[in-house]
Coordinates of C-alpha atoms in Angstrom, one line a residue:
Chain Z
X1 CA 0.0 0.0 -0.1
X2 CA 3.0 2.3 1.1
X3 CA 4.5 1.7 -2.3
X4 CA 1.3 2.3 -4.2
X5 CA 0.7 5.7 -2.5
X6 CA 4.1 6.5 -3.5
X7 CA 3.3 5.8 -6.9
X8 CA 0.1 7.7 -7.1
X9 CA 2.0 10.9 -5.6
X10 CA 4.8 10.6 -8.4
X11 CA 1.8 10.4 -11.0
X12 CA 0.3 13.3 -9.2
X13 CA 3.3 15.5 -9.3
X14 CA 4.2 14.2 -13.1
X15 CA 0.7 15.5 -14.3
X16 CA 1.3 18.9 -12.2
X17 CA 4.8 19.1 -13.7
X18 CA 3.2 18.8 -17.4
X19 CA 0.6 21.3 -16.5
X20 CA 3.1 24.0 -15.3
X21 CA 5.3 23.1 -18.3
X22 CA 2.6 23.6 -20.7
X23 CA 1.8 26.8 -19.0
X24 CA 5.0 28.0 -19.5
X25 CA 5.3 27.1 -23.1
X26 CA 1.9 29.0 -23.5
X27 CA 3.3 32.0 -21.6
X28 CA 6.5 32.1 -23.5
X29 CA 4.7 32.0 -26.9
X30 CA 2.5 34.8 -25.4
X31 CA 5.7 36.8 -25.0
X32 CA 6.9 35.9 -28.6
X33 CA 3.8 37.1 -30.0
X34 CA 3.6 40.3 -28.1
X35 CA 7.2 40.7 -29.6
X36 CA 6.1 39.8 -33.0
X37 CA 3.0 42.4 -32.9
X38 CA 5.6 45.2 -31.6
X39 CA 7.6 44.4 -34.7
X40 CA 4.5 44.3 -36.8
X41 CA 3.2 47.7 -35.2
X42 CA 6.7 49.2 -35.9
X43 CA 6.6 48.0 -39.6
X44 CA 3.0 49.5 -40.1
X45 CA 4.7 52.9 -39.2
X46 CA 7.0 52.8 -41.9
X47 CA 4.1 52.2 -44.1
X48 CA 3.5 48.7 -45.9
X49 CA -0.1 48.0 -45.0
X50 CA -2.7 48.5 -47.3
X51 CA -4.3 51.3 -45.4
X52 CA -1.4 53.3 -45.7
X53 CA -1.6 54.2 -49.2
X54 CA -4.5 55.2 -51.8
X55 CA -5.5 52.6 -54.5
X56 CA -3.4 53.1 -57.5
X57 CA -5.1 53.0 -60.9
X58 CA -8.5 51.4 -61.6
X59 CA -7.9 48.0 -60.3
X60 CA -7.9 49.3 -56.7
X61 CA -4.8 48.0 -55.7
X62 CA -2.1 50.2 -53.6
X63 CA 1.4 50.2 -54.2
X64 CA 2.1 48.3 -51.0
X65 CA -0.4 45.5 -52.5
X66 CA 1.4 45.6 -55.6
X67 CA 4.7 44.9 -54.1
X68 CA 3.2 42.2 -52.1
X69 CA 1.5 40.3 -54.7
X70 CA 4.0 41.0 -57.5
X71 CA 4.6 37.4 -58.4
X72 CA 0.9 36.9 -59.1
X73 CA 0.7 39.9 -61.3
X74 CA 3.5 38.9 -63.5
X75 CA 1.6 35.9 -64.4
X76 CA 0.0 36.7 -67.5
X77 CA -2.9 34.2 -67.0
X78 CA -3.4 35.7 -63.4
X79 CA -2.4 39.3 -63.6
X80 CA -3.7 42.2 -62.0
X81 CA -7.3 41.5 -62.7
X82 CA -6.8 38.0 -61.0
X83 CA -5.7 39.4 -58.1
X84 CA -8.2 42.4 -58.0
X85 CA -10.8 39.5 -58.1
X86 CA -9.2 37.7 -55.4
X87 CA -9.0 40.6 -53.1
X88 CA -12.7 41.3 -53.9
X89 CA -13.6 37.6 -52.8
X90 CA -14.5 35.9 -49.8
X91 CA -13.8 32.0 -48.8
X92 CA -15.1 29.7 -46.1
X93 CA -12.9 27.1 -45.0
X94 CA -14.9 24.6 -43.0
X95 CA -12.4 22.5 -40.8
X96 CA -8.9 23.9 -39.6
X97 CA -7.4 20.3 -39.5
X98 CA -5.2 18.5 -41.9
X99 CA -6.9 19.5 -45.1
X100 CA -7.8 23.0 -43.6
X101 CA -4.2 23.9 -42.7
X102 CA -2.7 24.4 -45.9
X103 CA -6.2 25.7 -47.4
X104 CA -5.9 28.5 -45.1
X105 CA -2.6 29.5 -45.2
X106 CA -2.4 29.6 -48.7
X107 CA -5.7 31.7 -49.1
X108 CA -4.4 34.2 -46.2
X109 CA -1.1 34.4 -48.2
X110 CA -2.6 34.6 -51.7
X111 CA -4.9 37.7 -50.7
X112 CA -8.4 36.6 -50.3
X113 CA -10.3 39.7 -49.3
X114 CA -12.1 37.8 -46.6
X115 CA -11.2 34.3 -45.1
X116 CA -13.5 32.6 -42.8
X117 CA -12.3 29.5 -40.8
X118 CA -14.8 27.3 -39.0
X119 CA -13.8 24.5 -36.8
X120 CA -15.2 23.1 -33.4
X121 CA -12.1 21.6 -32.0
X122 CA -9.2 22.1 -29.7
X123 CA -5.4 21.7 -30.8
X124 CA -3.9 18.5 -29.6
X125 CA -0.3 17.1 -29.9
X126 CA -1.4 14.3 -32.1
X127 CA -2.4 16.9 -34.7
X128 CA 0.8 18.5 -35.2
X129 CA 2.0 15.7 -37.5
X130 CA -0.3 16.9 -40.3
X131 CA -2.0 20.2 -39.1
X132 CA 0.9 22.2 -40.0
X133 CA -1.2 25.6 -39.3
X134 CA -1.0 25.1 -35.7
X135 CA 2.0 25.0 -33.4
X136 CA 3.1 23.5 -29.9
X137 CA 2.1 27.0 -28.3
X138 CA -1.5 26.6 -29.3
X139 CA -2.0 23.3 -27.8
X140 CA -5.2 23.0 -25.5
X141 CA -6.6 26.5 -27.6
X142 CA -9.1 26.6 -30.1
X143 CA -8.0 25.4 -33.6
X144 CA -10.1 28.3 -35.2
X145 CA -7.9 31.0 -32.8
X146 CA -5.0 29.3 -33.8
X147 CA -5.4 29.0 -37.3
X148 CA -6.6 32.7 -37.5
X149 CA -3.3 33.8 -35.8
X150 CA -1.2 31.9 -38.3
X151 CA -3.0 33.5 -41.1
X152 CA -3.1 37.1 -39.7
X153 CA 0.8 36.5 -39.0
X154 CA 1.3 35.7 -42.8
X155 CA -1.2 38.6 -44.1
X156 CA -2.2 41.3 -41.9
X157 CA -4.0 43.0 -44.7
X158 CA -6.9 40.5 -45.0
X159 CA -10.0 40.1 -43.1
X160 CA -9.9 36.6 -41.1
X161 CA -13.3 35.7 -39.6
X162 CA -13.1 33.1 -36.9
X163 CA -16.1 31.1 -36.3
X164 CA -15.6 29.1 -33.6
X165 CA -17.8 26.0 -32.9
X166 CA -19.2 23.4 -35.0
X167 CA -20.9 24.2 -38.6
X168 CA -24.3 22.6 -38.1
X169 CA -27.6 22.5 -39.9
X170 CA -28.9 25.2 -37.5
X171 CA -26.2 28.0 -38.1
X172 CA -24.5 26.5 -41.4
X173 CA -27.1 28.8 -44.1
X174 CA -25.9 31.9 -41.8
X175 CA -22.2 31.3 -42.1
X176 CA -22.1 29.9 -45.6
X177 CA -24.3 32.7 -47.1
X178 CA -21.5 35.3 -45.9
X179 CA -19.1 33.8 -48.5
X180 CA -18.6 33.5 -52.3
X181 CA -16.8 29.9 -52.4
X182 CA -17.0 27.1 -49.7
X183 CA -14.0 24.8 -48.9
X184 CA -14.8 21.5 -47.3
X185 CA -12.0 20.4 -45.2
X186 CA -13.8 18.4 -42.6
X187 CA -13.4 15.0 -41.4
X188 CA -17.0 13.3 -41.3
X189 CA -19.6 12.3 -43.6
X190 CA -22.7 14.2 -41.9
X191 CA -21.1 17.3 -42.3
X192 CA -20.0 16.7 -45.8
X193 CA -23.8 16.0 -47.1
X194 CA -24.8 19.1 -44.8
X195 CA -22.1 21.4 -46.3
X196 CA -23.0 20.3 -50.0
X197 CA -27.0 20.7 -49.3
X198 CA -25.9 24.1 -47.8
X199 CA -24.0 25.2 -51.0
X200 CA -26.9 24.0 -53.4
X201 CA -29.5 25.9 -51.4
X202 CA -27.3 29.0 -51.5
X203 CA -25.8 28.4 -54.7
X204 CA -22.1 28.5 -53.6
X205 CA -19.3 26.5 -55.2
X206 CA -18.0 23.7 -53.0
X207 CA -14.3 22.7 -53.3
X208 CA -14.5 19.4 -51.7
X209 CA -11.2 17.6 -50.6
X210 CA -10.5 14.3 -48.3
X211 CA -7.7 12.3 -47.2
X212 CA -7.3 9.2 -45.4
X213 CA -4.0 6.8 -44.9
X214 CA -2.1 7.2 -48.0
X215 CA -5.0 8.3 -50.5
X216 CA -6.8 11.6 -51.2
X217 CA -9.8 12.8 -53.2
X218 CA -10.6 15.9 -54.8
X219 CA -13.5 17.8 -56.6
X220 CA -15.7 20.6 -56.9
X221 CA -19.4 20.3 -56.3
X222 CA -22.3 22.5 -57.6
X223 CA -20.3 24.8 -60.0
X224 CA -21.1 25.8 -63.6
X225 CA -24.2 22.9 -63.8
X226 CA -22.1 20.2 -62.3
X227 CA -22.9 17.6 -60.2
X228 CA -23.5 17.9 -56.1
X229 CA -22.2 15.4 -53.7
X230 CA -25.5 13.8 -53.5
X231 CA -25.5 13.3 -57.3
X232 CA -22.4 11.0 -56.8
X233 CA -23.7 9.5 -53.5
X234 CA -27.1 9.6 -53.1
X235 CA -26.7 7.0 -50.5
X236 CA -24.7 7.5 -47.5
X237 CA -21.8 4.9 -46.9
X238 CA -22.1 2.6 -44.0
X239 CA -20.4 3.9 -41.0
X240 CA -18.0 0.9 -41.4
X241 CA -16.7 2.6 -44.4
X242 CA -16.2 6.0 -43.2
X243 CA -12.9 5.7 -41.5
X244 CA -11.4 8.5 -39.5
X245 CA -7.7 9.7 -39.0
X246 CA -8.0 8.6 -35.6
X247 CA -8.9 5.0 -36.3
X248 CA -7.1 4.5 -39.8
X249 CA -4.2 6.8 -39.8
X250 CA -3.0 9.2 -42.1
X251 CA 0.3 10.3 -43.5
X252 CA 0.7 14.0 -42.7
X253 CA 1.7 15.2 -46.1
X254 CA -1.3 13.3 -47.8
X255 CA -4.0 15.9 -46.6
X256 CA -1.3 18.6 -47.2
X257 CA -1.1 18.1 -50.9
X258 CA -4.9 17.8 -51.0
X259 CA -5.2 20.7 -49.1
X260 CA -2.9 22.6 -51.5
X261 CA -5.1 21.5 -54.5
X262 CA -8.3 22.7 -52.8
X263 CA -6.5 25.9 -52.2
X264 CA -5.5 26.4 -55.6
X265 CA -9.1 25.4 -57.1
X266 CA -10.6 27.7 -54.5
X267 CA -8.1 30.2 -55.8
X268 CA -8.9 29.8 -59.5
X269 CA -12.6 30.3 -58.7
X270 CA -12.5 33.4 -56.7
X271 CA -10.2 34.9 -59.4
X272 CA -12.0 33.5 -62.1
X273 CA -9.2 32.1 -63.4
X274 CA -8.5 28.7 -65.6
X275 CA -10.6 25.5 -66.0
X276 CA -12.0 24.2 -62.5
X277 CA -12.1 20.2 -61.7
X278 CA -16.0 20.5 -61.8
X279 CA -17.3 17.3 -63.4
X280 CA -14.0 15.5 -62.9
X281 CA -12.6 14.0 -59.5
X282 CA -8.7 13.5 -58.8
X283 CA -7.6 10.8 -57.1
X284 CA -4.0 10.8 -55.1
X285 CA -2.5 7.7 -54.4
X286 CA 0.6 8.4 -52.5
X287 CA 2.1 4.7 -52.1
X288 CA 2.4 4.4 -55.7
X289 CA 3.0 8.1 -56.8
X290 CA 0.0 8.4 -59.0
X291 CA -2.7 11.2 -59.4
X292 CA -5.6 10.1 -61.8
X293 CA -8.3 12.5 -62.6
X294 CA -11.9 10.7 -63.2
X295 CA -14.7 12.1 -65.3
X296 CA -17.5 11.7 -62.9
X297 CA -21.3 11.9 -63.7
X298 CA -23.5 14.9 -64.7
X299 CA -25.9 16.4 -62.4
X300 CA -28.6 14.1 -61.7
X301 CA -32.1 15.3 -62.4
X302 CA -33.1 13.2 -59.5
X303 CA -30.9 14.6 -56.8
X304 CA -32.7 15.5 -53.9
X305 CA -30.5 18.4 -53.4
X306 CA -30.0 19.7 -56.9
X307 CA -32.2 17.9 -58.8
X308 CA -35.6 18.9 -60.9
X309 CA -37.5 18.3 -57.8
X310 CA -35.3 19.2 -54.8
X311 CA -36.7 18.0 -51.3
X312 CA -34.7 20.8 -49.4
X313 CA -35.8 23.6 -48.6
X314 CA -33.8 26.3 -46.0
X315 CA -36.5 25.5 -43.4
X316 CA -36.2 21.6 -44.0
X317 CA -32.4 21.9 -44.1
X318 CA -32.1 23.4 -40.7
X319 CA -34.2 21.0 -38.9
X320 CA -32.7 18.0 -41.1
X321 CA -30.9 15.3 -38.7
X322 CA -27.5 14.5 -40.7
X323 CA -26.2 12.3 -38.1
X324 CA -29.1 10.1 -38.4
X325 CA -29.3 10.3 -42.2
X326 CA -25.8 9.0 -42.5
X327 CA -25.9 7.0 -39.2
X328 CA -22.6 8.6 -38.4
X329 CA -21.4 11.1 -35.6
X330 CA -20.4 14.4 -36.4
X331 CA -18.0 14.5 -33.5
X332 CA -15.2 11.7 -33.2
X333 CA -15.8 10.7 -29.8
X334 CA -13.2 8.1 -29.8
X335 CA -14.0 6.3 -26.9
X336 CA -16.2 2.8 -26.2
X337 CA -19.7 3.1 -27.6
X338 CA -20.4 -0.5 -28.1
X339 CA -22.4 -2.3 -25.6
X340 CA -22.2 -5.9 -26.7
X341 CA -21.5 -7.4 -23.3
X342 CA -23.4 -8.2 -19.9
X343 CA -21.5 -6.7 -16.8
X344 CA -20.4 -9.9 -15.7
X345 CA -18.4 -10.3 -19.2
X346 CA -16.4 -7.1 -18.6
X347 CA -13.5 -6.2 -16.4
X348 CA -12.2 -2.8 -15.4
X349 CA -8.7 -1.5 -15.6
X350 CA -8.4 -1.3 -11.7
X351 CA -9.6 -5.0 -11.4
X352 CA -7.3 -6.2 -13.8
X353 CA -4.3 -4.0 -11.9
X354 CA -5.4 -6.0 -8.9
X355 CA -5.5 -9.4 -10.5
X356 CA -1.8 -8.4 -11.4
X357 CA -0.9 -7.1 -7.9
X358 CA -2.2 -10.6 -6.6
X359 CA 0.0 -12.5 -9.1
X360 CA -2.9 -14.4 -10.2
X361 CA -2.4 -16.5 -13.3
X362 CA -4.2 -15.6 -16.3
X363 CA -3.9 -14.9 -20.1
X364 CA -4.3 -11.5 -21.5
X365 CA -5.2 -11.6 -25.3
X366 CA -4.7 -8.1 -27.2
X367 CA -6.7 -8.2 -30.3
X368 CA -5.3 -5.1 -31.8
X369 CA -3.8 -5.3 -35.2
X370 CA 0.0 -6.3 -35.1
X371 CA 1.0 -2.7 -36.2
X372 CA -0.7 -1.5 -33.2
X373 CA 0.6 -3.9 -30.8
X374 CA 4.3 -3.1 -32.0
X375 CA 3.6 0.7 -30.7
X376 CA 2.8 -0.5 -27.0
X377 CA 1.5 -3.2 -25.3
X378 CA 0.9 -4.9 -21.8
X379 CA 3.5 -7.2 -20.5
X380 CA 2.7 -10.9 -21.2
X381 CA -0.1 -10.1 -23.6
X382 CA -0.7 -12.4 -26.5
X383 CA -1.6 -10.6 -29.8
X384 CA -4.2 -12.4 -32.0
X385 CA -5.8 -9.7 -34.1
X386 CA -9.7 -9.9 -34.0
X387 CA -9.9 -11.1 -37.9
X388 CA -7.6 -14.0 -36.7
X389 CA -9.0 -15.0 -33.6
X390 CA -11.0 -18.1 -34.8
X391 CA -7.9 -19.5 -36.8
X392 CA -5.8 -18.7 -34.0
X393 CA -7.8 -20.6 -30.9
X394 CA -4.9 -23.1 -30.5
X395 CA -2.6 -20.2 -29.5
X396 CA -5.1 -19.5 -26.7
X397 CA -5.5 -23.0 -25.8
X398 CA -1.9 -23.6 -25.2
X399 CA -1.3 -20.2 -23.1
X400 CA -4.2 -21.6 -21.0
X401 CA -2.7 -24.9 -20.7
X402 CA 0.8 -23.3 -19.5
X403 CA -1.1 -21.8 -16.5
X404 CA -2.9 -24.9 -15.9
X405 CA -6.1 -23.9 -17.1
X406 CA -9.1 -24.8 -19.6
X407 CA -11.6 -23.3 -21.9
X408 CA -14.2 -22.5 -19.1
X409 CA -11.7 -20.6 -17.0
X410 CA -12.2 -17.2 -15.4
X411 CA -8.5 -16.2 -16.2
X412 CA -9.0 -15.2 -19.9
X413 CA -9.0 -11.3 -20.6
X414 CA -9.2 -9.7 -23.9
X415 CA -8.0 -6.1 -24.5
X416 CA -7.9 -3.8 -27.4
X417 CA -7.3 0.0 -27.8
X418 CA -10.8 1.3 -26.9
X419 CA -12.9 -1.3 -25.5
X420 CA -14.9 -2.3 -28.8
X421 CA -13.0 -4.8 -30.6
X422 CA -12.3 -6.5 -27.4
X423 CA -15.9 -6.9 -26.9
X424 CA -16.6 -8.5 -30.1
X425 CA -13.6 -10.7 -29.7
X426 CA -15.0 -12.0 -26.1
X427 CA -18.5 -12.7 -28.1
X428 CA -16.4 -14.9 -30.5
X429 CA -14.8 -16.6 -27.8
X430 CA -17.9 -17.0 -25.9
X431 CA -19.3 -19.0 -28.8
X432 CA -16.3 -21.1 -29.0
X433 CA -16.6 -22.2 -25.6
X434 CA -14.6 -20.0 -23.6
X435 CA -17.6 -19.3 -21.6
X436 CA -16.2 -16.8 -19.0
X437 CA -13.9 -14.5 -20.9
X438 CA -14.0 -11.3 -20.1
X439 CA -12.9 -7.9 -21.9
X440 CA -11.3 -4.8 -20.5
X441 CA -13.5 -1.8 -20.5
X442 CA -12.1 1.2 -22.1
X443 CA -9.3 -0.8 -23.4
X444 CA -5.7 0.3 -23.2
X445 CA -6.3 4.0 -23.3
X446 CA -8.6 3.4 -19.6
X447 CA -5.5 1.4 -18.8
X448 CA -3.4 4.6 -19.6
X449 CA -5.8 7.1 -17.9
X450 CA -6.9 4.9 -14.8
X451 CA -3.8 2.8 -14.0
X452 CA -0.5 3.6 -15.5
X453 CA -0.1 7.2 -17.0
X454 CA 3.2 6.3 -18.4
X455 CA 1.5 3.8 -20.9
X456 CA 1.7 5.6 -24.2
X457 CA -1.7 6.7 -25.7
X458 CA -1.9 6.8 -29.6
Chain V
X1 CA -9.1 -14.8 -60.9
X2 CA -10.2 -16.8 -64.1
X3 CA -13.3 -16.2 -65.6
X4 CA -16.3 -18.1 -63.9
X5 CA -19.0 -19.8 -66.1
X6 CA -20.8 -17.0 -67.9
X7 CA -24.2 -16.8 -66.4
X8 CA -27.1 -14.4 -67.9
X9 CA -25.1 -11.4 -68.9
X10 CA -23.8 -13.0 -72.0
X11 CA -23.7 -9.9 -74.8
X12 CA -24.0 -12.3 -77.7
X13 CA -26.6 -14.9 -79.1
X14 CA -25.3 -18.4 -79.4
X15 CA -26.3 -20.3 -76.6
X16 CA -24.3 -23.4 -77.2
X17 CA -21.1 -22.2 -76.8
X18 CA -18.5 -24.6 -75.6
X19 CA -15.8 -24.0 -73.3
X20 CA -13.2 -23.1 -75.8
X21 CA -15.5 -20.7 -77.5
X22 CA -16.3 -19.0 -74.1
X23 CA -12.4 -18.6 -73.7
X24 CA -12.0 -16.7 -77.0
X25 CA -15.0 -14.8 -76.1
X26 CA -13.8 -13.8 -72.8
X27 CA -11.7 -10.3 -72.4
X28 CA -9.3 -9.4 -69.7
X29 CA -10.1 -6.1 -67.7
X30 CA -8.1 -4.5 -64.7
X31 CA -10.2 -3.3 -61.8
X32 CA -8.7 -0.7 -59.7
X33 CA -9.8 -0.5 -56.0
X34 CA -9.5 2.9 -54.5
X35 CA -10.1 3.8 -50.7
X36 CA -12.4 1.7 -48.5
X37 CA -12.7 -0.7 -51.6
X38 CA -8.8 -1.4 -51.2
X39 CA -9.1 -2.2 -47.4
X40 CA -12.1 -4.7 -48.0
X41 CA -10.4 -6.4 -50.9
X42 CA -6.8 -6.0 -49.7
X43 CA -5.7 -5.4 -53.2
X44 CA -5.3 -2.1 -55.1
X45 CA -5.8 -3.9 -58.7
X46 CA -6.9 -7.4 -59.8
X47 CA -7.2 -8.6 -63.6
X48 CA -10.0 -10.4 -64.4
X49 CA -11.4 -12.4 -67.3
X50 CA -15.0 -11.6 -68.1
X51 CA -17.3 -12.5 -70.6
X52 CA -17.2 -10.5 -73.8
X53 CA -20.0 -8.0 -73.5
X54 CA -20.2 -7.9 -69.7
X55 CA -21.3 -4.4 -68.3
X56 CA -19.8 -2.7 -65.4
X57 CA -22.9 -3.8 -63.2
X58 CA -22.4 -7.3 -64.0
X59 CA -18.8 -7.0 -63.5
X60 CA -19.5 -5.7 -60.1
X61 CA -21.8 -8.8 -59.2
X62 CA -18.9 -11.1 -60.1
X63 CA -16.4 -9.0 -57.7
X64 CA -18.9 -9.2 -55.1
X65 CA -18.6 -13.1 -55.4
X66 CA -14.9 -13.0 -55.4
X67 CA -14.9 -10.2 -52.6
X68 CA -18.0 -10.4 -50.4
X69 CA -17.0 -7.6 -48.3
X70 CA -17.4 -5.0 -51.0
X71 CA -21.2 -5.3 -50.5
X72 CA -20.2 -2.7 -47.4
X73 CA -19.7 0.1 -50.1
X74 CA -21.6 -1.1 -53.2
X75 CA -24.4 1.4 -52.8
X76 CA -22.0 4.2 -52.3
X77 CA -19.2 4.4 -54.8
X78 CA -18.3 5.5 -58.1
X79 CA -17.6 3.7 -61.2
X80 CA -15.3 4.6 -63.9
X81 CA -14.1 3.0 -67.0
X82 CA -10.5 4.2 -68.4
X83 CA -11.1 7.3 -66.2
X84 CA -14.5 8.3 -67.8
X85 CA -17.7 7.9 -66.0
X86 CA -19.6 4.6 -66.1
X87 CA -22.9 3.6 -65.0
X88 CA -23.8 -0.1 -64.4
X89 CA -25.0 -0.8 -67.9
X90 CA -21.7 0.6 -69.4
X91 CA -19.8 -2.1 -71.3
X92 CA -16.3 -3.1 -70.9
X93 CA -13.9 -3.9 -73.6
X94 CA -10.7 -6.0 -73.8
X95 CA -8.0 -4.4 -71.7
X96 CA -10.4 -1.6 -70.1
X97 CA -9.7 -0.4 -66.6
X98 CA -12.5 -0.4 -64.2
X99 CA -12.1 1.6 -61.1
X100 CA -14.3 1.5 -58.0
X101 CA -14.2 4.4 -55.9
X102 CA -16.0 4.7 -52.7
X103 CA -15.8 8.3 -50.9
X104 CA -13.2 9.0 -48.6
X105 CA -14.4 11.4 -45.6
X106 CA -11.1 11.9 -43.6
X107 CA -9.7 15.2 -43.5

């Protein structure tokens, strides 16, 4: 007990230490930003901001803006007219994550007149591998604040509007209506349908990008008579088909590439330059270093959103339940939500810790994929990935034999990352005669949170 | 991946083809899997022998037999043949590339 109390005290102090360290980083960054702001103010005095000199000529650009955007103006296909169009345009970026990071940075840099950013999330350490607009100093702060600060740091001459909070059916039309072009940089299917329907109702072009793992997709919906998202996918894919980065992983640069292409298409639309990707979908395959552009279907006359007899009105839209329609939650809950097993077939991390402390012989089966198991695992656990369990029951049998137990033992425990797959595994085990196998509620994340804060969470 | 016995989707009239004839009248196509279709099949490409005159729809049915897990996305995906939009009735020729593209949603 003595030892445990000391360990608890150590854990508490470590948490406190982390909190203090992050507070120091945050204060240091504030200090830096104040310093930068002072430098900015000094520069403004020397007169490089748009307000400091009057427009030069008919296009409305001041000499400072002509200098800032000179490399755009030198492009014969873009020129002063393209830049002037851009400066007079407004673009809404929905999502300040992996896709939204490069989108917002490039749109700010290139001089979109008004740039809106919507996001509901807080910056977390595990975002920084791909969400390059955020920095360590902003961990724990709103992504919108962080993204807006980064955009303003690049270009203080544009209007950056922060829409803190989720884009939902109740507020989407009000927000979207304030912009000329919408960029979908979100990470979930219900929001994708909602943004699409909102853009169709308000007649805004939608630059839609998506990325997961080592693949990306990009197209423009509802532009120039082209199709909308619902024309292509009238039936939403099942939840199991809508993997998230937090489940499947994503190589950081992949959304970066798609985001850059989204920024490019948004800039082309806003400046009225070039031929858009409308009617075509770009498919990026990082693993084989291949980009394909596939022609997609025309607008569907039967489309619920943009067809001849659309079902959506603004009123219906505001009350439409997109989570129910797609059977997928908008927010990434990342916690156990399956409830397949009875209470008796489940154990807690604390119970398992007690069993370890008592030295009770048992078998711990870890059903995560092998590459997860390689990241971190509990001592003496056996890894059999969920899809292989039925094929590898003999492995469990021989492990049980080693501790002198049989199938009906109450010494067989199953763990996974979050406590969902472990329940499925226990069901399979029960069906195969391991009648008292138990899973550990909340998986390794619970273990790390409740028992051992040194155990890595990923 | 060899052609199965053609079922109802023969694109030609003769009912009494023997096996040799089927062989000459089958065509090879490549099927490309993207996004979730890649997870579900464990492959990014398969080459497939299909009866001459097969449609994208009948080829899809054949793929569902080979990879039953594809059922998950078959109501929500795009089909393209040689990078051009295809619907279920579009016919495949020898050497065609059929792409199966479910939507990605991550960001």
